[in-house]
């Protein structure tokens, strides 16, 4: 395996040296998942990793195969038994320390022009930018997100995982207690667009619930995951409990699904279907966080300038490579012209760039294939009569895969950009007669991930939100009002996925519940001392009485609530 290739791309990343990437890649081999002997050089197959900002090769990681995956899962399974027996409070404390470590580095990173001492600390941000080509402003969001998630889990998980008393068969007769046990080994398959946030949003709740995790990052962005794995160890996670297997999706993914007890997948709807089928065949549970074609609605009473700024964030964060990005905007007619003028103006103010500072707002797309996809979607819309209000072209002078933030109008309903997810900095805007028409247009999609509604009347916005078929709906915000609410579930309707991350739901997906019922009155069967006819009549009378009593209590509570 050759993984040293000191390129110009690396020279630009101030805190990184090629050797560091090699060290990270070697972790896969050292952990035993890429070769039995632990000698990195023994692993012949490797996958090259490139920097989108320059299209240059920056290194390589082992191309794991099915036997590597099996070895990683086996080691994780051995480590998991002891971890499961560790009290939830202690497990949560480890994650809390991990959050602090990420946060410490973030704080130090802000002074990236500092002296050489900062080289090591600046690593996570530089690493993120290096392997994704994203702007530093977007990269830093990932470093806010991971510690926030750690804090939430540390505080909440012990309660969510504690035994729960539930109602028994009838008052006084039996008790019912629910216990929550880890499922075992969780496979996490993550995409390239937010490599830190999205891998940790699924891995950390699995760990705190007492599971081991084997993570397969996207082959384009393996280094961030490997760096976080290192920090988890520093934070005190037991050896082998968190493993990373690198390699090609169609090889490593299926092998992982065959070996684990649960799979948490984030990626495209197309791959999500393959993952769900395989998990179904293995009778293991899965959560699927998939694609979207997200709507943004501007109502007639909106503060247009605020909505325009919000729309810029909604559409062009991470160069539009965000599952929650808005790709369709519906504006009530009376606000249309004013909104479009403000939106174009704000969009044209954006700066493009991939520098290791906070100057640029919009970074690069991930690779040539993504650039082609974006360009094809725009060309197709143009050929069908769409007007390009701004953007609509690649900017190779900024970086090889850069594309201008693009606003389209007059887009035909059958244009690719209207029906499919572009996953780039492209949005179409259309006028609609009223709020009802906006909601109908928003819901006219097989997807249902995220939506955004803009209005001065927040109550009206929240009412309209209830009619939108999406897992998250933000009023007067792009996506952070829901994504940042880590106590609340997040996921998709329809083709956007199954299951939820975040909140208690995001932890409970990783446990098996067990109900323990204890009888205080002996076996719950027909008594032998009473004639059966009497018993049946008495039991029905007790049932009716019980129902009447609980109905009375319900009504009383309702009256108290109404007062
Ligand atoms: P993708 O489906 O191609 O890849 C995602 C992951 O799946 C990668 O790690 C990849 O290696 C792996 N993979 C590929 N083939 C596989 C297979 N046959 N079996 C198992 N795993 C396999 O997705 P992508 O195009 O790289 O990512 C972008 C997509 O992800 C977009 O559609 C975006 O909307 C979606 N996404 C969704 C969310 C969410 O939370 N809902 C978040 C981010 C991205």
PDB file of C-alpha atoms in Angstrom, residues 259-547:
ATOM      1  CA  UNK A 259     -22.153  -8.892   9.726  1.00  0.00           C
ATOM      2  CA  UNK A 260     -23.814  -6.345  12.032  1.00  0.00           C
ATOM      3  CA  UNK A 261     -26.991  -6.237  14.129  1.00  0.00           C
ATOM      4  CA  UNK A 262     -28.272  -2.854  12.936  1.00  0.00           C
ATOM      5  CA  UNK A 263     -27.377  -0.537  10.082  1.00  0.00           C
ATOM      6  CA  UNK A 264     -27.616   3.264  10.156  1.00  0.00           C
ATOM      7  CA  UNK A 265     -27.309   4.518   6.599  1.00  0.00           C
ATOM      8  CA  UNK A 266     -27.048   8.079   5.278  1.00  0.00           C
ATOM      9  CA  UNK A 267     -26.825   8.576   1.534  1.00  0.00           C
ATOM     10  CA  UNK A 268     -28.824   8.532  -1.667  1.00  0.00           C
ATOM     11  CA  UNK A 269     -32.318   7.097  -1.973  1.00  0.00           C
ATOM     12  CA  UNK A 270     -31.060   4.704  -4.643  1.00  0.00           C
ATOM     13  CA  UNK A 271     -28.433   3.149  -2.347  1.00  0.00           C
ATOM     14  CA  UNK A 272     -30.865   3.347   0.585  1.00  0.00           C
ATOM     15  CA  UNK A 273     -33.186   0.903  -1.193  1.00  0.00           C
ATOM     16  CA  UNK A 274     -30.291  -1.559  -1.668  1.00  0.00           C
ATOM     17  CA  UNK A 275     -29.359  -1.234   2.015  1.00  0.00           C
ATOM     18  CA  UNK A 276     -32.976  -1.703   3.170  1.00  0.00           C
ATOM     19  CA  UNK A 277     -33.420  -4.813   1.014  1.00  0.00           C
ATOM     20  CA  UNK A 278     -30.282  -6.402   2.396  1.00  0.00           C
ATOM     21  CA  UNK A 279     -31.095  -5.485   5.993  1.00  0.00           C
ATOM     22  CA  UNK A 280     -34.591  -6.896   5.458  1.00  0.00           C
ATOM     23  CA  UNK A 281     -33.197 -10.188   4.171  1.00  0.00           C
ATOM     24  CA  UNK A 282     -30.996 -10.408   7.275  1.00  0.00           C
ATOM     25  CA  UNK A 283     -33.945  -9.437   9.490  1.00  0.00           C
ATOM     26  CA  UNK A 284     -31.992  -6.614  11.068  1.00  0.00           C
ATOM     27  CA  UNK A 285     -33.403  -3.171  11.663  1.00  0.00           C
ATOM     28  CA  UNK A 286     -32.107  -0.083   9.885  1.00  0.00           C
ATOM     29  CA  UNK A 287     -32.476   3.681   9.753  1.00  0.00           C
ATOM     30  CA  UNK A 288     -32.214   5.390   6.379  1.00  0.00           C
ATOM     31  CA  UNK A 289     -31.474   9.104   6.040  1.00  0.00           C
ATOM     32  CA  UNK A 290     -31.846   9.696   2.320  1.00  0.00           C
ATOM     33  CA  UNK A 291     -32.183  12.373  -0.340  1.00  0.00           C
ATOM     34  CA  UNK A 292     -34.605  15.264  -0.675  1.00  0.00           C
ATOM     35  CA  UNK A 293     -35.902  17.847  -3.116  1.00  0.00           C
ATOM     36  CA  UNK A 294     -36.759  20.314  -0.408  1.00  0.00           C
ATOM     37  CA  UNK A 295     -39.316  23.129  -0.769  1.00  0.00           C
ATOM     38  CA  UNK A 296     -39.100  26.656   0.649  1.00  0.00           C
ATOM     39  CA  UNK A 297     -42.292  28.723   0.824  1.00  0.00           C
ATOM     40  CA  UNK A 298     -42.416  32.530   0.926  1.00  0.00           C
ATOM     41  CA  UNK A 299     -45.820  33.878   2.041  1.00  0.00           C
ATOM     42  CA  UNK A 300     -47.294  37.245   1.087  1.00  0.00           C
ATOM     43  CA  UNK A 301     -46.577  38.906   4.471  1.00  0.00           C
ATOM     44  CA  UNK A 302     -42.881  37.991   4.587  1.00  0.00           C
ATOM     45  CA  UNK A 303     -40.019  40.336   5.385  1.00  0.00           C
ATOM     46  CA  UNK A 304     -38.572  39.850   1.916  1.00  0.00           C
ATOM     47  CA  UNK A 305     -34.978  40.806   2.712  1.00  0.00           C
ATOM     48  CA  UNK A 306     -34.868  38.394   5.639  1.00  0.00           C
ATOM     49  CA  UNK A 307     -36.399  35.632   3.517  1.00  0.00           C
ATOM     50  CA  UNK A 308     -33.858  36.282   0.755  1.00  0.00           C
ATOM     51  CA  UNK A 309     -30.953  35.960   3.201  1.00  0.00           C
ATOM     52  CA  UNK A 310     -32.516  32.806   4.611  1.00  0.00           C
ATOM     53  CA  UNK A 311     -33.015  31.376   1.134  1.00  0.00           C
ATOM     54  CA  UNK A 312     -29.337  31.943   0.329  1.00  0.00           C
ATOM     55  CA  UNK A 313     -28.411  29.886   3.382  1.00  0.00           C
ATOM     56  CA  UNK A 314     -31.067  27.275   2.594  1.00  0.00           C
ATOM     57  CA  UNK A 315     -29.932  26.819  -1.017  1.00  0.00           C
ATOM     58  CA  UNK A 316     -26.188  27.382  -1.101  1.00  0.00           C
ATOM     59  CA  UNK A 317     -24.748  26.150   2.208  1.00  0.00           C
ATOM     60  CA  UNK A 318     -22.002  23.642   1.469  1.00  0.00           C
ATOM     61  CA  UNK A 319     -22.451  24.552  -2.228  1.00  0.00           C
ATOM     62  CA  UNK A 320     -25.922  22.991  -2.045  1.00  0.00           C
ATOM     63  CA  UNK A 321     -24.483  19.581  -1.156  1.00  0.00           C
ATOM     64  CA  UNK A 322     -26.666  19.287   1.903  1.00  0.00           C
ATOM     65  CA  UNK A 323     -29.560  16.878   2.218  1.00  0.00           C
ATOM     66  CA  UNK A 324     -31.635  19.656   3.845  1.00  0.00           C
ATOM     67  CA  UNK A 325     -30.954  22.190   1.052  1.00  0.00           C
ATOM     68  CA  UNK A 326     -33.905  23.932  -0.574  1.00  0.00           C
ATOM     69  CA  UNK A 327     -34.084  23.194  -4.289  1.00  0.00           C
ATOM     70  CA  UNK A 328     -37.632  24.488  -5.001  1.00  0.00           C
ATOM     71  CA  UNK A 329     -38.922  27.907  -3.887  1.00  0.00           C
ATOM     72  CA  UNK A 330     -42.619  28.837  -4.104  1.00  0.00           C
ATOM     73  CA  UNK A 331     -43.450  32.504  -3.584  1.00  0.00           C
ATOM     74  CA  UNK A 332     -46.982  33.885  -3.193  1.00  0.00           C
ATOM     75  CA  UNK A 333     -47.516  36.128  -6.248  1.00  0.00           C
ATOM     76  CA  UNK A 334     -47.841  39.460  -4.476  1.00  0.00           C
ATOM     77  CA  UNK A 335     -44.339  39.032  -2.949  1.00  0.00           C
ATOM     78  CA  UNK A 336     -42.737  37.365  -5.985  1.00  0.00           C
ATOM     79  CA  UNK A 337     -40.972  40.245  -7.792  1.00  0.00           C
ATOM     80  CA  UNK A 338     -39.643  41.824  -4.633  1.00  0.00           C
ATOM     81  CA  UNK A 339     -38.402  38.484  -3.271  1.00  0.00           C
ATOM     82  CA  UNK A 340     -36.715  37.448  -6.520  1.00  0.00           C
ATOM     83  CA  UNK A 341     -34.881  40.792  -6.786  1.00  0.00           C
ATOM     84  CA  UNK A 342     -33.614  40.493  -3.206  1.00  0.00           C
ATOM     85  CA  UNK A 343     -32.697  36.808  -3.602  1.00  0.00           C
ATOM     86  CA  UNK A 344     -30.686  37.409  -6.800  1.00  0.00           C
ATOM     87  CA  UNK A 345     -28.968  40.390  -5.177  1.00  0.00           C
ATOM     88  CA  UNK A 346     -27.981  38.375  -2.059  1.00  0.00           C
ATOM     89  CA  UNK A 347     -26.852  35.424  -4.168  1.00  0.00           C
ATOM     90  CA  UNK A 348     -24.622  37.568  -6.347  1.00  0.00           C
ATOM     91  CA  UNK A 349     -22.899  38.853  -3.224  1.00  0.00           C
ATOM     92  CA  UNK A 350     -21.628  35.389  -2.331  1.00  0.00           C
ATOM     93  CA  UNK A 351     -17.914  34.768  -2.624  1.00  0.00           C
ATOM     94  CA  UNK A 352     -16.576  31.499  -4.000  1.00  0.00           C
ATOM     95  CA  UNK A 353     -13.337  29.946  -2.864  1.00  0.00           C
ATOM     96  CA  UNK A 354     -11.593  27.070  -1.177  1.00  0.00           C
ATOM     97  CA  UNK A 355      -9.010  28.903   0.918  1.00  0.00           C
ATOM     98  CA  UNK A 356      -8.157  27.882   4.468  1.00  0.00           C
ATOM     99  CA  UNK A 357      -9.698  31.041   5.932  1.00  0.00           C
ATOM    100  CA  UNK A 358     -13.204  32.403   6.474  1.00  0.00           C
ATOM    101  CA  UNK A 359     -13.312  34.667   3.414  1.00  0.00           C
ATOM    102  CA  UNK A 360     -15.242  32.452   1.006  1.00  0.00           C
ATOM    103  CA  UNK A 361     -18.861  31.430   1.538  1.00  0.00           C
ATOM    104  CA  UNK A 362     -19.270  28.810  -1.187  1.00  0.00           C
ATOM    105  CA  UNK A 363     -16.670  26.097  -1.720  1.00  0.00           C
ATOM    106  CA  UNK A 364     -16.158  23.382  -4.300  1.00  0.00           C
ATOM    107  CA  UNK A 365     -18.337  20.469  -5.355  1.00  0.00           C
ATOM    108  CA  UNK A 366     -16.924  17.113  -4.338  1.00  0.00           C
ATOM    109  CA  UNK A 367     -15.775  15.787  -7.733  1.00  0.00           C
ATOM    110  CA  UNK A 368     -16.128  15.850 -11.510  1.00  0.00           C
ATOM    111  CA  UNK A 369     -19.185  13.539 -11.442  1.00  0.00           C
ATOM    112  CA  UNK A 370     -21.050  15.916  -9.133  1.00  0.00           C
ATOM    113  CA  UNK A 371     -20.088  18.876 -11.331  1.00  0.00           C
ATOM    114  CA  UNK A 372     -21.440  17.003 -14.393  1.00  0.00           C
ATOM    115  CA  UNK A 373     -24.681  16.244 -12.585  1.00  0.00           C
ATOM    116  CA  UNK A 374     -25.207  19.890 -11.641  1.00  0.00           C
ATOM    117  CA  UNK A 375     -24.315  21.129 -15.130  1.00  0.00           C
ATOM    118  CA  UNK A 376     -26.628  18.534 -16.755  1.00  0.00           C
ATOM    119  CA  UNK A 377     -29.553  19.525 -14.536  1.00  0.00           C
ATOM    120  CA  UNK A 378     -29.114  23.203 -15.435  1.00  0.00           C
ATOM    121  CA  UNK A 379     -28.640  22.470 -19.169  1.00  0.00           C
ATOM    122  CA  UNK A 380     -31.744  20.272 -19.215  1.00  0.00           C
ATOM    123  CA  UNK A 381     -33.822  23.001 -17.543  1.00  0.00           C
ATOM    124  CA  UNK A 382     -32.485  25.597 -20.017  1.00  0.00           C
ATOM    125  CA  UNK A 383     -33.287  23.386 -23.007  1.00  0.00           C
ATOM    126  CA  UNK A 384     -36.869  23.114 -21.715  1.00  0.00           C
ATOM    127  CA  UNK A 385     -37.225  26.891 -21.572  1.00  0.00           C
ATOM    128  CA  UNK A 386     -35.997  27.818 -18.073  1.00  0.00           C
ATOM    129  CA  UNK A 387     -34.480  31.250 -17.487  1.00  0.00           C
ATOM    130  CA  UNK A 388     -31.207  31.528 -15.566  1.00  0.00           C
ATOM    131  CA  UNK A 389     -31.539  34.556 -13.299  1.00  0.00           C
ATOM    132  CA  UNK A 390     -27.998  34.260 -12.017  1.00  0.00           C
ATOM    133  CA  UNK A 391     -25.157  31.718 -12.143  1.00  0.00           C
ATOM    134  CA  UNK A 392     -25.470  28.734 -14.477  1.00  0.00           C
ATOM    135  CA  UNK A 393     -21.816  28.041 -15.134  1.00  0.00           C
ATOM    136  CA  UNK A 394     -18.805  26.234 -13.759  1.00  0.00           C
ATOM    137  CA  UNK A 395     -15.964  28.328 -12.323  1.00  0.00           C
ATOM    138  CA  UNK A 396     -12.774  26.335 -12.955  1.00  0.00           C
ATOM    139  CA  UNK A 397     -10.785  29.517 -12.349  1.00  0.00           C
ATOM    140  CA  UNK A 398     -11.781  29.228  -8.652  1.00  0.00           C
ATOM    141  CA  UNK A 399     -11.343  25.457  -8.330  1.00  0.00           C
ATOM    142  CA  UNK A 400     -11.726  22.554 -10.783  1.00  0.00           C
ATOM    143  CA  UNK A 401     -15.237  21.586  -9.594  1.00  0.00           C
ATOM    144  CA  UNK A 402     -16.629  24.954  -8.536  1.00  0.00           C
ATOM    145  CA  UNK A 403     -20.089  25.940  -9.783  1.00  0.00           C
ATOM    146  CA  UNK A 404     -21.803  29.289  -9.409  1.00  0.00           C
ATOM    147  CA  UNK A 405     -24.838  29.582  -7.143  1.00  0.00           C
ATOM    148  CA  UNK A 406     -27.659  29.386  -9.678  1.00  0.00           C
ATOM    149  CA  UNK A 407     -31.268  30.599  -9.622  1.00  0.00           C
ATOM    150  CA  UNK A 408     -33.670  29.310 -12.278  1.00  0.00           C
ATOM    151  CA  UNK A 409     -37.200  30.339 -13.068  1.00  0.00           C
ATOM    152  CA  UNK A 410     -39.837  29.200 -15.634  1.00  0.00           C
ATOM    153  CA  UNK A 411     -38.766  25.601 -14.943  1.00  0.00           C
ATOM    154  CA  UNK A 412     -41.018  22.990 -16.586  1.00  0.00           C
ATOM    155  CA  UNK A 413     -42.507  20.478 -14.105  1.00  0.00           C
ATOM    156  CA  UNK A 414     -40.901  17.558 -15.966  1.00  0.00           C
ATOM    157  CA  UNK A 415     -37.395  19.098 -15.979  1.00  0.00           C
ATOM    158  CA  UNK A 416     -34.870  16.931 -14.152  1.00  0.00           C
ATOM    159  CA  UNK A 417     -34.133  19.733 -11.724  1.00  0.00           C
ATOM    160  CA  UNK A 418     -37.816  19.816 -10.726  1.00  0.00           C
ATOM    161  CA  UNK A 419     -38.188  16.057 -10.222  1.00  0.00           C
ATOM    162  CA  UNK A 420     -34.817  14.888  -8.914  1.00  0.00           C
ATOM    163  CA  UNK A 421     -32.386  15.974  -6.252  1.00  0.00           C
ATOM    164  CA  UNK A 422     -29.557  18.041  -7.796  1.00  0.00           C
ATOM    165  CA  UNK A 423     -27.425  18.170  -4.655  1.00  0.00           C
ATOM    166  CA  UNK A 424     -25.646  21.289  -5.854  1.00  0.00           C
ATOM    167  CA  UNK A 425     -25.986  25.095  -5.765  1.00  0.00           C
ATOM    168  CA  UNK A 426     -29.096  25.217  -7.967  1.00  0.00           C
ATOM    169  CA  UNK A 427     -32.634  26.288  -7.081  1.00  0.00           C
ATOM    170  CA  UNK A 428     -35.783  26.997  -9.081  1.00  0.00           C
ATOM    171  CA  UNK A 429     -38.230  29.756  -8.084  1.00  0.00           C
ATOM    172  CA  UNK A 430     -41.904  29.869  -9.062  1.00  0.00           C
ATOM    173  CA  UNK A 431     -44.862  32.122  -8.219  1.00  0.00           C
ATOM    174  CA  UNK A 432     -48.013  30.550  -6.694  1.00  0.00           C
ATOM    175  CA  UNK A 433     -51.440  32.183  -6.153  1.00  0.00           C
ATOM    176  CA  UNK A 434     -51.689  31.622  -2.397  1.00  0.00           C
ATOM    177  CA  UNK A 435     -50.477  29.652   0.642  1.00  0.00           C
ATOM    178  CA  UNK A 436     -52.653  26.607  -0.182  1.00  0.00           C
ATOM    179  CA  UNK A 437     -51.146  26.379  -3.656  1.00  0.00           C
ATOM    180  CA  UNK A 438     -47.665  26.705  -2.144  1.00  0.00           C
ATOM    181  CA  UNK A 439     -48.315  23.789   0.218  1.00  0.00           C
ATOM    182  CA  UNK A 440     -49.777  21.679  -2.615  1.00  0.00           C
ATOM    183  CA  UNK A 441     -46.696  22.367  -4.768  1.00  0.00           C
ATOM    184  CA  UNK A 442     -44.351  21.633  -1.827  1.00  0.00           C
ATOM    185  CA  UNK A 443     -46.049  18.284  -1.232  1.00  0.00           C
ATOM    186  CA  UNK A 444     -45.976  17.308  -4.915  1.00  0.00           C
ATOM    187  CA  UNK A 445     -42.800  15.229  -4.542  1.00  0.00           C
ATOM    188  CA  UNK A 446     -41.938  11.656  -3.610  1.00  0.00           C
ATOM    189  CA  UNK A 447     -39.426  13.084  -1.135  1.00  0.00           C
ATOM    190  CA  UNK A 448     -40.214  14.571   2.283  1.00  0.00           C
ATOM    191  CA  UNK A 449     -37.064  15.523   4.157  1.00  0.00           C
ATOM    192  CA  UNK A 450     -36.997  19.218   5.044  1.00  0.00           C
ATOM    193  CA  UNK A 451     -39.022  22.364   4.339  1.00  0.00           C
ATOM    194  CA  UNK A 452     -38.911  26.028   5.220  1.00  0.00           C
ATOM    195  CA  UNK A 453     -41.754  28.566   5.530  1.00  0.00           C
ATOM    196  CA  UNK A 454     -41.253  32.348   5.653  1.00  0.00           C
ATOM    197  CA  UNK A 455     -43.851  34.717   7.126  1.00  0.00           C
ATOM    198  CA  UNK A 456     -44.108  37.583   9.617  1.00  0.00           C
ATOM    199  CA  UNK A 457     -46.932  35.669  11.318  1.00  0.00           C
ATOM    200  CA  UNK A 458     -45.096  32.893  13.182  1.00  0.00           C
ATOM    201  CA  UNK A 459     -48.310  31.203  14.346  1.00  0.00           C
ATOM    202  CA  UNK A 460     -49.602  31.035  10.788  1.00  0.00           C
ATOM    203  CA  UNK A 461     -46.221  29.632   9.717  1.00  0.00           C
ATOM    204  CA  UNK A 462     -46.399  26.922  12.391  1.00  0.00           C
ATOM    205  CA  UNK A 463     -49.984  26.042  11.307  1.00  0.00           C
ATOM    206  CA  UNK A 464     -48.930  25.738   7.663  1.00  0.00           C
ATOM    207  CA  UNK A 465     -45.950  23.608   8.732  1.00  0.00           C
ATOM    208  CA  UNK A 466     -48.395  20.937   9.939  1.00  0.00           C
ATOM    209  CA  UNK A 467     -49.649  20.483   6.377  1.00  0.00           C
ATOM    210  CA  UNK A 468     -46.230  19.929   4.839  1.00  0.00           C
ATOM    211  CA  UNK A 469     -45.236  16.290   4.361  1.00  0.00           C
ATOM    212  CA  UNK A 470     -41.650  16.509   5.602  1.00  0.00           C
ATOM    213  CA  UNK A 471     -39.817  15.186   8.649  1.00  0.00           C
ATOM    214  CA  UNK A 472     -38.597  18.684   9.569  1.00  0.00           C
ATOM    215  CA  UNK A 473     -40.239  22.047   8.822  1.00  0.00           C
ATOM    216  CA  UNK A 474     -38.538  25.324   9.766  1.00  0.00           C
ATOM    217  CA  UNK A 475     -40.443  28.583  10.144  1.00  0.00           C
ATOM    218  CA  UNK A 476     -38.331  31.663   9.322  1.00  0.00           C
ATOM    219  CA  UNK A 477     -35.168  29.576   9.218  1.00  0.00           C
ATOM    220  CA  UNK A 478     -33.438  27.418   6.617  1.00  0.00           C
ATOM    221  CA  UNK A 479     -32.690  24.209   8.532  1.00  0.00           C
ATOM    222  CA  UNK A 480     -30.848  24.896  11.788  1.00  0.00           C
ATOM    223  CA  UNK A 481     -34.013  25.474  13.852  1.00  0.00           C
ATOM    224  CA  UNK A 482     -34.786  21.776  13.436  1.00  0.00           C
ATOM    225  CA  UNK A 483     -31.357  20.221  12.852  1.00  0.00           C
ATOM    226  CA  UNK A 484     -29.926  22.056  15.863  1.00  0.00           C
ATOM    227  CA  UNK A 485     -32.812  20.909  18.092  1.00  0.00           C
ATOM    228  CA  UNK A 486     -30.923  17.733  18.962  1.00  0.00           C
ATOM    229  CA  UNK A 487     -33.624  16.679  21.426  1.00  0.00           C
ATOM    230  CA  UNK A 488     -36.162  16.435  18.572  1.00  0.00           C
ATOM    231  CA  UNK A 489     -36.314  13.649  15.981  1.00  0.00           C
ATOM    232  CA  UNK A 490     -35.040  14.227  12.461  1.00  0.00           C
ATOM    233  CA  UNK A 491     -35.688  12.111   9.388  1.00  0.00           C
ATOM    234  CA  UNK A 492     -37.685  11.802   6.207  1.00  0.00           C
ATOM    235  CA  UNK A 493     -41.167  11.032   4.917  1.00  0.00           C
ATOM    236  CA  UNK A 494     -41.562   8.949   1.742  1.00  0.00           C
ATOM    237  CA  UNK A 495     -38.446   8.469  -0.397  1.00  0.00           C
ATOM    238  CA  UNK A 496     -36.401  10.530   2.068  1.00  0.00           C
ATOM    239  CA  UNK A 497     -35.995   7.673   4.484  1.00  0.00           C
ATOM    240  CA  UNK A 498     -37.062   5.535   7.392  1.00  0.00           C
ATOM    241  CA  UNK A 499     -36.481   5.949  11.111  1.00  0.00           C
ATOM    242  CA  UNK A 500     -35.238   9.013  12.954  1.00  0.00           C
ATOM    243  CA  UNK A 501     -31.940  10.326  14.307  1.00  0.00           C
ATOM    244  CA  UNK A 502     -31.600  12.833  17.178  1.00  0.00           C
ATOM    245  CA  UNK A 503     -33.688  12.917  20.342  1.00  0.00           C
ATOM    246  CA  UNK A 504     -34.672   9.871  22.398  1.00  0.00           C
ATOM    247  CA  UNK A 505     -35.806   8.238  19.127  1.00  0.00           C
ATOM    248  CA  UNK A 506     -32.230   8.455  17.838  1.00  0.00           C
ATOM    249  CA  UNK A 507     -30.957   6.515  20.868  1.00  0.00           C
ATOM    250  CA  UNK A 508     -33.791   3.991  21.199  1.00  0.00           C
ATOM    251  CA  UNK A 509     -33.334   2.779  17.601  1.00  0.00           C
ATOM    252  CA  UNK A 510     -30.184   1.030  18.825  1.00  0.00           C
ATOM    253  CA  UNK A 511     -31.711  -1.036  21.625  1.00  0.00           C
ATOM    254  CA  UNK A 512     -33.861  -4.106  21.992  1.00  0.00           C
ATOM    255  CA  UNK A 513     -36.700  -3.554  24.418  1.00  0.00           C
ATOM    256  CA  UNK A 514     -37.678  -6.334  26.779  1.00  0.00           C
ATOM    257  CA  UNK A 515     -40.916  -6.266  28.783  1.00  0.00           C
ATOM    258  CA  UNK A 516     -40.841  -8.041  32.119  1.00  0.00           C
ATOM    259  CA  UNK A 517     -44.298  -8.742  33.558  1.00  0.00           C
ATOM    260  CA  UNK A 518     -44.610  -9.903  37.185  1.00  0.00           C
ATOM    261  CA  UNK A 519     -47.893 -11.244  38.542  1.00  0.00           C
ATOM    262  CA  UNK A 520     -48.821 -10.476  42.139  1.00  0.00           C
ATOM    263  CA  UNK A 521     -51.847 -12.783  42.041  1.00  0.00           C
ATOM    264  CA  UNK A 522     -50.450 -16.025  40.688  1.00  0.00           C
ATOM    265  CA  UNK A 523     -51.207 -17.326  37.201  1.00  0.00           C
ATOM    266  CA  UNK A 524     -53.588 -15.125  35.171  1.00  0.00           C
ATOM    267  CA  UNK A 525     -55.998 -17.886  34.270  1.00  0.00           C
ATOM    268  CA  UNK A 526     -59.516 -19.000  35.236  1.00  0.00           C
ATOM    269  CA  UNK A 527     -59.621 -19.538  39.011  1.00  0.00           C
ATOM    270  CA  UNK A 528     -60.560 -23.079  40.080  1.00  0.00           C
ATOM    271  CA  UNK A 529     -62.506 -22.070  43.224  1.00  0.00           C
ATOM    272  CA  UNK A 530     -65.206 -20.006  41.470  1.00  0.00           C
ATOM    273  CA  UNK A 531     -67.688 -21.392  38.882  1.00  0.00           C
ATOM    274  CA  UNK A 532     -66.502 -20.211  35.485  1.00  0.00           C
ATOM    275  CA  UNK A 533     -69.848 -18.544  34.593  1.00  0.00           C
ATOM    276  CA  UNK A 534     -69.686 -16.349  37.704  1.00  0.00           C
ATOM    277  CA  UNK A 535     -66.072 -15.514  37.027  1.00  0.00           C
ATOM    278  CA  UNK A 536     -66.747 -14.467  33.408  1.00  0.00           C
ATOM    279  CA  UNK A 537     -69.727 -12.276  34.458  1.00  0.00           C
ATOM    280  CA  UNK A 538     -67.621 -10.698  37.247  1.00  0.00           C
ATOM    281  CA  UNK A 539     -64.667 -10.121  34.919  1.00  0.00           C
ATOM    282  CA  UNK A 540     -66.868  -8.352  32.324  1.00  0.00           C
ATOM    283  CA  UNK A 541     -68.469  -6.218  35.058  1.00  0.00           C
ATOM    284  CA  UNK A 542     -65.012  -5.242  36.342  1.00  0.00           C
ATOM    285  CA  UNK A 543     -63.903  -4.445  32.769  1.00  0.00           C
ATOM    286  CA  UNK A 544     -66.938  -2.163  32.163  1.00  0.00           C
ATOM    287  CA  UNK A 545     -66.434  -0.470  35.519  1.00  0.00           C
ATOM    288  CA  UNK A 546     -62.754   0.064  34.816  1.00  0.00           C
ATOM    289  CA  UNK A 547     -63.517   1.575  31.369  1.00  0.00           C
TER     290      UNK A 547
END
